[in-house]
Amino acid sequence: MEKEYAVVMKGIVKRFPGVLANDHVDLHVKKGEIHAVVGENGAGKTTLMNQLYGLLHPDEGEIYIFGKKVNFRGPRDAIENGIGMVHQHFMLVDNLTVAENVVLGSESKKWGFMFDLSSAKKVVKELSEKYGLYVDVDAKIEDIPVGMQQRVEILKTLYRGAEILIFDEPTAVLTPQETEELFEVMRRLKEAGKTMIFISHKLNEVMEISDNITVMRLGKVTANLVTSETNPREIARAMVGRDVVLRVEKSAHKPKEVVFEVENLWVKDNRGLDAVKGISFNVRAGEIVGIAGVAGNGQTELVEAISGLRKVEKGSIRLLGNDVTNLDPRKLRDMRLSHIPEDRLKHGLIVQYPAYYNLILGQHWWRPFSNNGFLDHNAIYENAKDLFEKFDIRPRNWRMLGGNFSGGNQQKIVVARELNAKPKFIVVAQPTRGLDVGAIEFIHKTLLKLRKEDVAILLISMELEEIFSLSDRILVMYEGEIMGQVRPEETTVEEVGLMMAGKKLEEVRA
Amino acid sequence: MKAMALPRFWAFVVPIVSVIVALLIASIVIIMIGKDPIQAYEILFKGAFGSSSAIANTIVKTTPLILTGLAVGFGFRAGVFNIGAEGQMIMGALMATLVAINLGEVPPFLAISLVMLTGMLAGAGWAAIAGYLKAKTGAHEVVTTIMLNWIATYLSSYMVQVPLAVGSGTPKSPEIASSAKLPVLMTVGAINMSAGIIISVIAAILLYILLEKTTMGYEVKAAGFNPYAAEYGGISISKNITLTMAISGALAGLAGVVELMGVHYRFLGTLSGGKGFDGISIALIGQNNPIGIIFAALLMGALRTGSNEMQFAGIPKHIVMIVQGIVIFLVAADRIVRTSMAVMNEKKTAIDETRKFLKRASISGGLAVAFWFLSSEKVWNWTGGISSHIAKTFWILALIMLLTVMIVVALYVISAIISAFMAFRYKRVKE
C-alpha cells in the first residue's frame, strides 16, 4: 500500500436497516495534511468516521492506516493505531479539572494504584506548550469556556498518542474568534506532522483550513477536490447536486405596525443571576429583527422569557397590543406566537413520538386535531402528509419516530409545524445550526417568505452571515444588554464584532 | 449504542417468552427438591383453571391486580413512578368503608356509585399529595409515595383497631350496608365472583382510550417522554404531574373498593396485602399497556391461586415466587438484551461474545456441579460424616450457581432469537 497516505479507506460499504449509509466510499488522506470531508446531513460523513474510529464495523471494504491493513473492533484498537477523535459533543467530566480529564482512562499511577496528579499536570502542561494549546490545567471543566473545552478534547487525543486526528464539526459550537484560534492550533499540529480529518459543512471554513476535500452526497463520494483549485460554488454543487444560491436575495419590503414589544426586560438564568438586563426593543409586521452576539450572553434566556418558558423578573412584553408578560406557552400559542427553538432535541421534538404527533405539538388542542378532547387521527395524518410534501421532509414516512430523522429533517419538521400555526409573531433561535447548505437555503427562503406575508420575525443567531443577510435591523447583545442597533446596509462585520465583544455603538463610532 | 426498534407485536413476545423460560428454570428447582416439575405445573394449572371454582377464584384474585397494575402503568406512561398504589388502595378502601357502613336503605345503584366514587376520590387525593409536592417543590414521588404508604398503613390499622373495631381476632370494621355490596355474578362453592372483574376490565379499556385517543393522553405521554418539549408545546408539567398522580391514585383506590364491596364486605387490616406493590410488577410485565396489564394480572392471579393447590400437594408454593421473579427479571432485561444485540450484530463480536459467554457459563456450571457434589453426604463418609448445616450451605451455593447459569442462558437464547429475527427482517428490507 502506498506509504504516503495516513488513511486509506477502500470501497467502504455500510448498511443500516433500510438505508445504505456508505456506498463504496473511497477516502485517501495524505500524511500531514488537513483533509476536509464535507456533505449534507445524512450524506454518511459521520458513519464513515465512526468506522475509521472503530465505533462501527464496515460491511465491506478495507481500511489502511499508514499502509497497514487494520480491522478495528472498537475505539481502543483505533487509539492504539494512533487515531484520535475530537467529538462534536465533548466527552468531558464537568467537575474534574482539565488535567484529570486529559489523563482520564489512562492515568499514570504511583505505586501501581495511586492516582499521580502532579505528573499528570506536568505532562498536560508540556503537551499544551508544545502545540500551543493554551489551557489552565487546574481549572474545572464547568468553569472554562467552550473553546478551551475543545482544546482539552484535542489534548486528550494527543496524550493518547494520536497521529491522525478526526474533528467532527468542531466549529459548530465556537465563536468566530474561537474558530480562528482553533485553526491556529490545527496549523500548528500540521507543522508538527499530524494528519487531520476535518468534517464540516461550512464552506468558507473548509476553504480556509483544508488542503484537500472529499465531498459526499447520499452515501457516495461525489468529488475529490484540491482546495487551492476550487471554489465554494463547486463544492456546494457537488454536495447538493445542483446550483445553490449562497446568499439569499432580500427584496425591499416595508414593515407595518408594531406587533411585538419588549420593555425594560429583566430575566434570571438557572443559577439565579441576571442574564437579561433591562432590554427594550420592538418588532414590526413584515420585519426581521436579528439579535447578534456570542453564545451565552443572555440570548437563550431572552428567547425563553419571550416564549413563556422562563419567568420575567421585571419589565413587560406586549404582543399585538396585549400585555403577555409571564403568560404560559399555551396562551401565547393561542395568540399566534410561534417559536423555533434553539435546541430542537430538547424543546422542539419528542423523539419517541412519530412525526405525525410531532407535527401537532403546541397545536394539539386546536381544531381540527382535537375535537371535544378527542384526537382526530384522520386530521392529524392528513396534516402530516400535507406538511411532508410541502416541506420536502425525508424520508416520506410520516409514521417514523421523530428521533429517527436526520438533523436537517428534524429541523424541517419543527419549522413546518411552527409555520403551519399561521403565526403573527415568530421567535427563531439558531434556525440553521448544524444544517447543510441545502437546508439552510430552504430555511432562509422560508423566513423571507414569512416576512413578505407580514409576519413579525425575531431572529437569534450566532452566525453573523445569517444575521447580516436576513435582518432588517440588527441588535447586538453582550452580557444581557443591547450594545446598539444598526442596519445591515449601514454597518460592517467589524463594527458588529466590536459590539459583540462589549463595546457600545457610541464607543465604536466615536 | 441505540436500542433497536422492534415491531409492535414484540411487546407481546417478550413477556410470553419470559414466562415460558421462567417456568423452565423453576422446573430445575423443583427437580432439585426432589419433585416432578410436570406434575407440579399440572397441579398449578389445574389449581388456577382446572374447575369452575378454580377459575372463579383466579378471577377474584385477578380483579384488584388489574386495577393496581393500571394505576402504576399509567404513571409510568406519564413519566411518574407511583410506588404508592398500596397506600392509595388502603385510603380508597378505608374512606369507602366509612361511607359504606353508614349507608342505610339506599337503592343499590346509588349506594354502589357513591361508595366507588368516595374510594376513587380518596385514592386520587392521597396520590395527588405526592403529585402536588413534586410539581411545586420537586420532592421525588418515589420518596413521598413510600412515606404516604406508611401513613396510610398505620392510619388504617388504628382505624380498625379503635374507632371502627368490631368483634375479636383479626382487626376489622363492621360489615358494609348490603346495598353497597357489588352484585354477585356467579357463586361457585364458597366463592362469590362479584361484578368487580367487569369494573376492572372497563377501567382498562377506558384507560386505553384515554391514552391513545384523547388530547389528554397525548399530553400525558408527551410530558412523560420529554417534559421540556411538552412545556414548549403548551403542556403544563405541574398540572400534568398532579393530574397523572390523581388518576393513578383513583385506580388504586378503586382496587381497594372492589376488594371491599366485592370480596370482604368489610375493611380488614390485610385487605391490601401487597397488591399495590404487585401493581409495579404487573405494569412491567404488561409493558404499561392497559390491555397487556389485564393479561399480566391474570398471570399473577393464576399463579397465586394455583400455588395454594401446589402447597397441598407438598410442593412449596414459593416456587411461584421464583417464577414471578424470573419473569420480571427477564422482562426488565429486555432492553439490556436489545442493546447487547445491537453489539452482537457485528458478526465478529458475536463470536467473541459467544466464547466469553461459554467460558462464564461453564465456570458457573462447573461450580454448581462441584457444590452439589460437596453437598452430598456420601462424599463426606470417609471423614466420618458432615454436619447437615454445611451440606445445606453447599446445596444452596449449588442452587445459586445453577440459577445464574440458567438465567444467563435464557438471556443469551433470547438474544439469539431476536438477532435471528432481526437478520431475517433486514434481509426483507434489503430485497
mmCIF file of C-alpha atoms in Angstrom, chain A residues 18-292:
data_model
loop_
_atom_site.group_PDB
_atom_site.id
_atom_site.type_symbol
_atom_site.label_atom_id
_atom_site.label_comp_id
_atom_site.label_asym_id
_atom_site.label_seq_id
_atom_site.Cartn_x
_atom_site.Cartn_y
_atom_site.Cartn_z
ATOM 1 C CA GLY A 18 -33.387 0.242 5.034
ATOM 2 C CA VAL A 19 -30.510 2.645 4.409
ATOM 3 C CA LEU A 20 -27.277 2.408 2.519
ATOM 4 C CA ALA A 21 -25.227 4.842 4.611
ATOM 5 C CA ASN A 22 -21.915 4.338 2.796
ATOM 6 C CA ASP A 23 -21.915 3.070 -0.766
ATOM 7 C CA HIS A 24 -18.423 2.018 -1.852
ATOM 8 C CA VAL A 25 -16.731 5.049 -0.363
ATOM 9 C CA ASP A 26 -13.044 5.691 -1.037
ATOM 10 C CA LEU A 27 -11.091 8.105 1.126
ATOM 11 C CA HIS A 28 -7.399 8.903 0.721
ATOM 12 C CA VAL A 29 -5.802 11.132 3.322
ATOM 13 C CA LYS A 30 -2.160 12.112 2.797
ATOM 14 C CA LYS A 31 0.279 12.177 5.679
ATOM 15 C CA GLY A 32 0.457 15.595 7.329
ATOM 16 C CA GLU A 33 -2.445 17.192 5.503
ATOM 17 C CA ILE A 34 -5.724 18.660 6.645
ATOM 18 C CA HIS A 35 -8.359 16.778 4.741
ATOM 19 C CA ALA A 36 -11.918 18.058 4.743
ATOM 20 C CA VAL A 37 -14.880 15.730 4.415
ATOM 21 C CA VAL A 38 -17.965 17.722 3.512
ATOM 22 C CA GLY A 39 -21.529 16.812 2.720
ATOM 23 C CA GLU A 40 -25.132 17.408 3.672
ATOM 24 C CA ASN A 41 -26.655 15.984 6.819
ATOM 25 C CA GLY A 42 -27.212 12.307 6.266
ATOM 26 C CA ALA A 43 -24.607 12.131 3.493
ATOM 27 C CA GLY A 44 -22.723 9.494 5.502
ATOM 28 C CA LYS A 45 -19.755 11.516 6.809
ATOM 29 C CA THR A 46 -20.247 10.593 10.416
ATOM 30 C CA THR A 47 -20.886 6.932 9.594
ATOM 31 C CA LEU A 48 -17.643 6.860 7.646
ATOM 32 C CA MET A 49 -15.690 8.434 10.513
ATOM 33 C CA ASN A 50 -17.245 6.107 13.071
ATOM 34 C CA GLN A 51 -15.890 3.204 11.046
ATOM 35 C CA LEU A 52 -12.465 4.759 10.965
ATOM 36 C CA TYR A 53 -12.640 5.252 14.721
ATOM 37 C CA GLY A 54 -13.784 1.690 15.335
ATOM 38 C CA LEU A 55 -17.257 2.567 16.592
ATOM 39 C CA LEU A 56 -18.820 0.771 13.632
ATOM 40 C CA HIS A 57 -17.653 -2.146 11.575
ATOM 41 C CA PRO A 58 -17.791 -1.807 7.777
ATOM 42 C CA ASP A 59 -19.907 -4.398 5.950
ATOM 43 C CA GLU A 60 -17.480 -4.332 3.032
ATOM 44 C CA GLY A 61 -14.223 -2.621 2.219
ATOM 45 C CA GLU A 62 -10.784 -2.212 3.690
ATOM 46 C CA ILE A 63 -9.058 0.330 5.906
ATOM 47 C CA TYR A 64 -5.300 1.013 5.842
ATOM 48 C CA ILE A 65 -3.558 3.156 8.426
ATOM 49 C CA PHE A 66 -0.035 4.232 7.393
ATOM 50 C CA GLY A 67 -0.095 1.467 4.825
ATOM 51 C CA LYS A 68 -1.026 -1.246 7.294
ATOM 52 C CA LYS A 69 -4.330 -3.052 6.909
ATOM 53 C CA VAL A 70 -6.397 -2.784 10.065
ATOM 54 C CA ASN A 71 -9.545 -4.332 11.403
ATOM 55 C CA PHE A 72 -10.780 -2.317 14.376
ATOM 56 C CA ARG A 73 -13.019 -3.974 16.895
ATOM 57 C CA GLY A 74 -13.552 -0.823 18.906
ATOM 58 C CA PRO A 75 -12.213 2.662 19.561
ATOM 59 C CA ARG A 76 -9.465 1.139 21.717
ATOM 60 C CA ASP A 77 -7.966 -0.516 18.637
ATOM 61 C CA ALA A 78 -8.225 2.753 16.729
ATOM 62 C CA ILE A 79 -6.494 4.675 19.522
ATOM 63 C CA GLU A 80 -3.711 2.102 19.587
ATOM 64 C CA ASN A 81 -3.201 2.757 15.897
ATOM 65 C CA GLY A 82 -2.803 6.478 16.515
ATOM 66 C CA ILE A 83 -6.284 7.686 15.685
ATOM 67 C CA GLY A 84 -7.952 10.301 17.877
ATOM 68 C CA MET A 85 -11.413 11.808 17.619
ATOM 69 C CA VAL A 86 -12.465 15.253 18.779
ATOM 70 C CA HIS A 87 -16.186 14.797 19.220
ATOM 71 C CA GLN A 88 -18.783 17.419 18.398
ATOM 72 C CA HIS A 89 -20.341 16.923 21.812
ATOM 73 C CA PHE A 90 -17.460 16.985 24.225
ATOM 74 C CA MET A 91 -16.849 13.833 26.233
ATOM 75 C CA LEU A 92 -15.600 15.575 29.343
ATOM 76 C CA VAL A 93 -16.358 15.192 33.047
ATOM 77 C CA ASP A 94 -17.625 18.596 34.159
ATOM 78 C CA ASN A 95 -16.448 18.554 37.763
ATOM 79 C CA LEU A 96 -12.945 17.241 37.150
ATOM 80 C CA THR A 97 -10.026 19.503 36.286
ATOM 81 C CA VAL A 98 -8.506 19.877 32.859
ATOM 82 C CA ALA A 99 -5.503 17.721 33.777
ATOM 83 C CA GLU A 100 -7.694 14.999 35.265
ATOM 84 C CA ASN A 101 -9.860 14.938 32.170
ATOM 85 C CA VAL A 102 -6.906 14.664 29.817
ATOM 86 C CA VAL A 103 -5.433 11.619 31.534
ATOM 87 C CA LEU A 104 -8.765 10.022 32.448
ATOM 88 C CA GLY A 105 -8.816 6.355 31.450
ATOM 89 C CA SER A 106 -5.051 6.109 31.010
ATOM 90 C CA GLU A 107 -3.752 7.683 34.192
ATOM 91 C CA SER A 108 -0.186 7.212 35.286
ATOM 92 C CA LYS A 109 -0.105 5.605 38.691
ATOM 93 C CA LYS A 110 2.027 5.910 41.777
ATOM 94 C CA TRP A 111 2.864 2.611 43.476
ATOM 95 C CA GLY A 112 0.623 0.891 40.981
ATOM 96 C CA PHE A 113 -2.642 2.206 42.290
ATOM 97 C CA MET A 114 -2.433 5.820 43.470
ATOM 98 C CA PHE A 115 -3.515 8.470 41.001
ATOM 99 C CA ASP A 116 -0.478 10.597 40.253
ATOM 100 C CA LEU A 117 -1.877 14.098 39.795
ATOM 101 C CA SER A 118 1.367 16.039 39.774
ATOM 102 C CA SER A 119 2.885 14.043 36.946
ATOM 103 C CA ALA A 120 -0.409 14.259 35.044
ATOM 104 C CA LYS A 121 -0.326 18.029 35.361
ATOM 105 C CA LYS A 122 3.259 18.141 34.166
ATOM 106 C CA VAL A 123 2.571 16.025 31.101
ATOM 107 C CA VAL A 124 -0.515 18.030 30.171
ATOM 108 C CA LYS A 125 1.396 21.291 30.560
ATOM 109 C CA GLU A 126 4.195 20.048 28.317
ATOM 110 C CA LEU A 127 1.763 18.898 25.670
ATOM 111 C CA SER A 128 -0.162 22.159 25.698
ATOM 112 C CA GLU A 129 3.008 24.197 25.351
ATOM 113 C CA LYS A 130 4.344 22.027 22.567
ATOM 114 C CA TYR A 131 1.283 22.532 20.377
ATOM 115 C CA GLY A 132 0.235 25.998 21.545
ATOM 116 C CA LEU A 133 -2.963 24.670 23.082
ATOM 117 C CA TYR A 134 -3.394 27.111 25.907
ATOM 118 C CA VAL A 135 -5.322 25.579 28.839
ATOM 119 C CA ASP A 136 -5.495 26.103 32.592
ATOM 120 C CA VAL A 137 -4.638 22.644 33.914
ATOM 121 C CA ASP A 138 -6.152 23.245 37.355
ATOM 122 C CA ALA A 139 -9.464 24.712 36.199
ATOM 123 C CA LYS A 140 -12.590 22.626 36.358
ATOM 124 C CA ILE A 141 -14.256 21.893 33.014
ATOM 125 C CA GLU A 142 -17.541 23.507 34.103
ATOM 126 C CA ASP A 143 -15.725 26.818 34.674
ATOM 127 C CA ILE A 144 -13.931 27.152 31.356
ATOM 128 C CA PRO A 145 -15.280 28.429 28.034
ATOM 129 C CA VAL A 146 -16.305 26.137 25.204
ATOM 130 C CA GLY A 147 -13.231 26.933 23.139
ATOM 131 C CA MET A 148 -10.952 25.761 25.933
ATOM 132 C CA GLN A 149 -13.031 22.639 26.488
ATOM 133 C CA GLN A 150 -12.405 21.783 22.885
ATOM 134 C CA ARG A 151 -8.666 22.229 23.367
ATOM 135 C CA VAL A 152 -8.922 19.778 26.265
ATOM 136 C CA GLU A 153 -10.528 17.285 23.895
ATOM 137 C CA ILE A 154 -7.648 17.768 21.473
ATOM 138 C CA LEU A 155 -5.129 17.322 24.295
ATOM 139 C CA LYS A 156 -6.852 14.090 25.252
ATOM 140 C CA THR A 157 -6.238 12.625 21.827
ATOM 141 C CA LEU A 158 -2.623 13.862 21.754
ATOM 142 C CA TYR A 159 -1.999 12.420 25.215
ATOM 143 C CA ARG A 160 -3.036 9.035 23.871
ATOM 144 C CA GLY A 161 -0.509 9.375 21.075
ATOM 145 C CA ALA A 162 -2.795 10.338 18.209
ATOM 146 C CA GLU A 163 -1.100 10.889 14.843
ATOM 147 C CA ILE A 164 -4.385 11.176 12.958
ATOM 148 C CA LEU A 165 -6.999 13.494 14.443
ATOM 149 C CA ILE A 166 -10.628 13.456 13.381
ATOM 150 C CA PHE A 167 -12.510 16.722 14.033
ATOM 151 C CA ASP A 168 -16.267 16.186 13.886
ATOM 152 C CA GLU A 169 -17.831 19.563 13.055
ATOM 153 C CA PRO A 170 -15.572 21.319 15.526
ATOM 154 C CA THR A 171 -16.664 24.869 14.778
ATOM 155 C CA ALA A 172 -20.376 24.338 15.334
ATOM 156 C CA VAL A 173 -20.066 25.482 18.954
ATOM 157 C CA LEU A 174 -17.420 28.187 18.555
ATOM 158 C CA THR A 175 -17.458 31.968 18.127
ATOM 159 C CA PRO A 176 -15.655 33.453 15.114
ATOM 160 C CA GLN A 177 -12.676 34.298 17.346
ATOM 161 C CA GLU A 178 -12.572 30.820 18.861
ATOM 162 C CA THR A 179 -12.780 29.325 15.383
ATOM 163 C CA GLU A 180 -9.746 31.385 14.370
ATOM 164 C CA GLU A 181 -7.882 30.091 17.445
ATOM 165 C CA LEU A 182 -8.814 26.508 16.570
ATOM 166 C CA PHE A 183 -7.476 26.955 13.061
ATOM 167 C CA GLU A 184 -4.262 28.321 14.512
ATOM 168 C CA VAL A 185 -3.934 25.165 16.616
ATOM 169 C CA MET A 186 -4.678 22.998 13.601
ATOM 170 C CA ARG A 187 -1.960 24.729 11.609
ATOM 171 C CA ARG A 188 0.499 24.125 14.413
ATOM 172 C CA LEU A 189 -0.461 20.466 14.614
ATOM 173 C CA LYS A 190 0.098 20.252 10.877
ATOM 174 C CA GLU A 191 3.577 21.732 11.284
ATOM 175 C CA ALA A 192 4.243 19.060 13.891
ATOM 176 C CA GLY A 193 3.409 16.447 11.288
ATOM 177 C CA LYS A 194 -0.053 15.404 12.438
ATOM 178 C CA THR A 195 -2.700 14.366 9.947
ATOM 179 C CA MET A 196 -6.160 15.803 10.375
ATOM 180 C CA ILE A 197 -9.600 14.981 9.016
ATOM 181 C CA PHE A 198 -11.964 17.917 9.260
ATOM 182 C CA ILE A 199 -15.690 17.260 8.981
ATOM 183 C CA SER A 200 -17.745 20.321 8.204
ATOM 184 C CA HIS A 201 -20.376 21.810 6.036
ATOM 185 C CA LYS A 202 -19.250 25.388 6.439
ATOM 186 C CA LEU A 203 -17.702 26.014 3.064
ATOM 187 C CA ASN A 204 -15.725 29.144 3.944
ATOM 188 C CA GLU A 205 -14.005 27.283 6.781
ATOM 189 C CA VAL A 206 -13.209 24.343 4.547
ATOM 190 C CA MET A 207 -11.715 26.746 2.011
ATOM 191 C CA GLU A 208 -9.626 28.403 4.712
ATOM 192 C CA ILE A 209 -8.113 25.453 6.508
ATOM 193 C CA SER A 210 -8.055 22.340 4.332
ATOM 194 C CA ASP A 211 -5.602 21.040 1.734
ATOM 195 C CA ASN A 212 -7.850 18.550 0.028
ATOM 196 C CA ILE A 213 -11.588 17.986 0.066
ATOM 197 C CA THR A 214 -13.713 14.879 -0.269
ATOM 198 C CA VAL A 215 -17.365 15.690 -0.955
ATOM 199 C CA MET A 216 -20.062 13.186 -0.090
ATOM 200 C CA ARG A 217 -23.663 13.024 -1.102
ATOM 201 C CA LEU A 218 -26.250 10.327 -0.312
ATOM 202 C CA GLY A 219 -23.594 7.901 0.905
ATOM 203 C CA LYS A 220 -21.313 8.281 -2.108
ATOM 204 C CA VAL A 221 -18.228 10.319 -2.840
ATOM 205 C CA THR A 222 -19.207 12.899 -5.463
ATOM 206 C CA ALA A 223 -15.962 14.833 -5.749
ATOM 207 C CA ASN A 224 -12.320 14.830 -4.711
ATOM 208 C CA LEU A 225 -11.059 18.393 -4.866
ATOM 209 C CA VAL A 226 -7.834 20.245 -4.206
ATOM 210 C CA THR A 227 -8.710 23.269 -2.089
ATOM 211 C CA SER A 228 -6.427 25.683 -3.879
ATOM 212 C CA GLU A 229 -8.009 24.807 -7.212
ATOM 213 C CA THR A 230 -11.656 25.002 -6.314
ATOM 214 C CA ASN A 231 -14.287 27.429 -5.038
ATOM 215 C CA PRO A 232 -17.279 27.271 -2.682
ATOM 216 C CA ARG A 233 -19.733 27.127 -5.556
ATOM 217 C CA GLU A 234 -18.145 23.986 -6.963
ATOM 218 C CA ILE A 235 -18.141 22.304 -3.553
ATOM 219 C CA ALA A 236 -21.757 23.259 -2.936
ATOM 220 C CA ARG A 237 -22.780 21.832 -6.296
ATOM 221 C CA ALA A 238 -21.088 18.528 -5.501
ATOM 222 C CA MET A 239 -22.762 18.450 -2.092
ATOM 223 C CA VAL A 240 -26.292 19.231 -3.144
ATOM 224 C CA GLY A 241 -26.230 18.009 -6.748
ATOM 225 C CA ARG A 242 -27.392 21.353 -8.123
ATOM 226 C CA ASP A 243 -26.508 25.023 -8.028
ATOM 227 C CA VAL A 244 -27.096 26.681 -4.685
ATOM 228 C CA VAL A 245 -27.702 30.335 -4.019
ATOM 229 C CA LEU A 246 -25.141 31.001 -1.323
ATOM 230 C CA ARG A 247 -26.506 34.421 -0.488
ATOM 231 C CA VAL A 248 -30.231 34.961 -0.277
ATOM 232 C CA GLU A 249 -31.699 37.802 -2.252
ATOM 233 C CA LYS A 250 -33.720 40.036 0.011
ATOM 234 C CA SER A 251 -36.348 42.170 -1.672
ATOM 235 C CA ALA A 252 -37.328 45.553 -0.340
ATOM 236 C CA HIS A 253 -40.297 45.303 1.967
ATOM 237 C CA LYS A 254 -41.880 47.999 4.044
ATOM 238 C CA PRO A 255 -42.583 46.952 7.632
ATOM 239 C CA LYS A 256 -46.025 47.763 9.029
ATOM 240 C CA GLU A 257 -47.380 48.201 12.552
ATOM 241 C CA VAL A 258 -45.522 47.142 15.713
ATOM 242 C CA VAL A 259 -46.539 43.574 16.589
ATOM 243 C CA PHE A 260 -44.185 42.756 19.399
ATOM 244 C CA GLU A 261 -42.660 44.941 22.036
ATOM 245 C CA VAL A 262 -40.318 44.339 24.948
ATOM 246 C CA GLU A 263 -39.708 46.990 27.581
ATOM 247 C CA ASN A 264 -37.032 47.042 30.280
ATOM 248 C CA LEU A 265 -36.957 43.221 30.412
ATOM 249 C CA TRP A 266 -35.086 41.500 33.245
ATOM 250 C CA VAL A 267 -34.626 37.714 33.279
ATOM 251 C CA LYS A 268 -32.542 35.448 35.505
ATOM 252 C CA ASP A 269 -30.598 32.372 34.396
ATOM 253 C CA ASN A 270 -30.660 28.922 36.019
ATOM 254 C CA ARG A 271 -28.164 29.978 38.675
ATOM 255 C CA GLY A 272 -30.351 32.924 39.692
ATOM 256 C CA LEU A 273 -28.069 35.560 38.170
ATOM 257 C CA ASP A 274 -29.353 38.322 35.932
ATOM 258 C CA ALA A 275 -28.979 37.142 32.362
ATOM 259 C CA VAL A 276 -31.088 39.768 30.593
ATOM 260 C CA LYS A 277 -30.630 43.232 32.000
ATOM 261 C CA GLY A 278 -33.251 45.771 31.056
ATOM 262 C CA ILE A 279 -33.639 45.161 27.344
ATOM 263 C CA SER A 280 -36.128 47.107 25.219
ATOM 264 C CA PHE A 281 -36.928 46.658 21.524
ATOM 265 C CA ASN A 282 -39.802 46.060 19.151
ATOM 266 C CA VAL A 283 -40.543 44.041 16.024
ATOM 267 C CA ARG A 284 -42.920 45.193 13.328
ATOM 268 C CA ALA A 285 -45.036 43.188 10.931
ATOM 269 C CA GLY A 286 -43.044 42.191 7.875
ATOM 270 C CA GLU A 287 -39.728 42.836 9.526
ATOM 271 C CA ILE A 288 -36.860 40.602 10.561
ATOM 272 C CA VAL A 289 -35.021 41.837 13.645
ATOM 273 C CA GLY A 290 -31.761 39.999 14.169
ATOM 274 C CA ILE A 291 -30.061 39.569 17.533
ATOM 275 C CA ALA A 292 -26.339 39.009 17.162
#
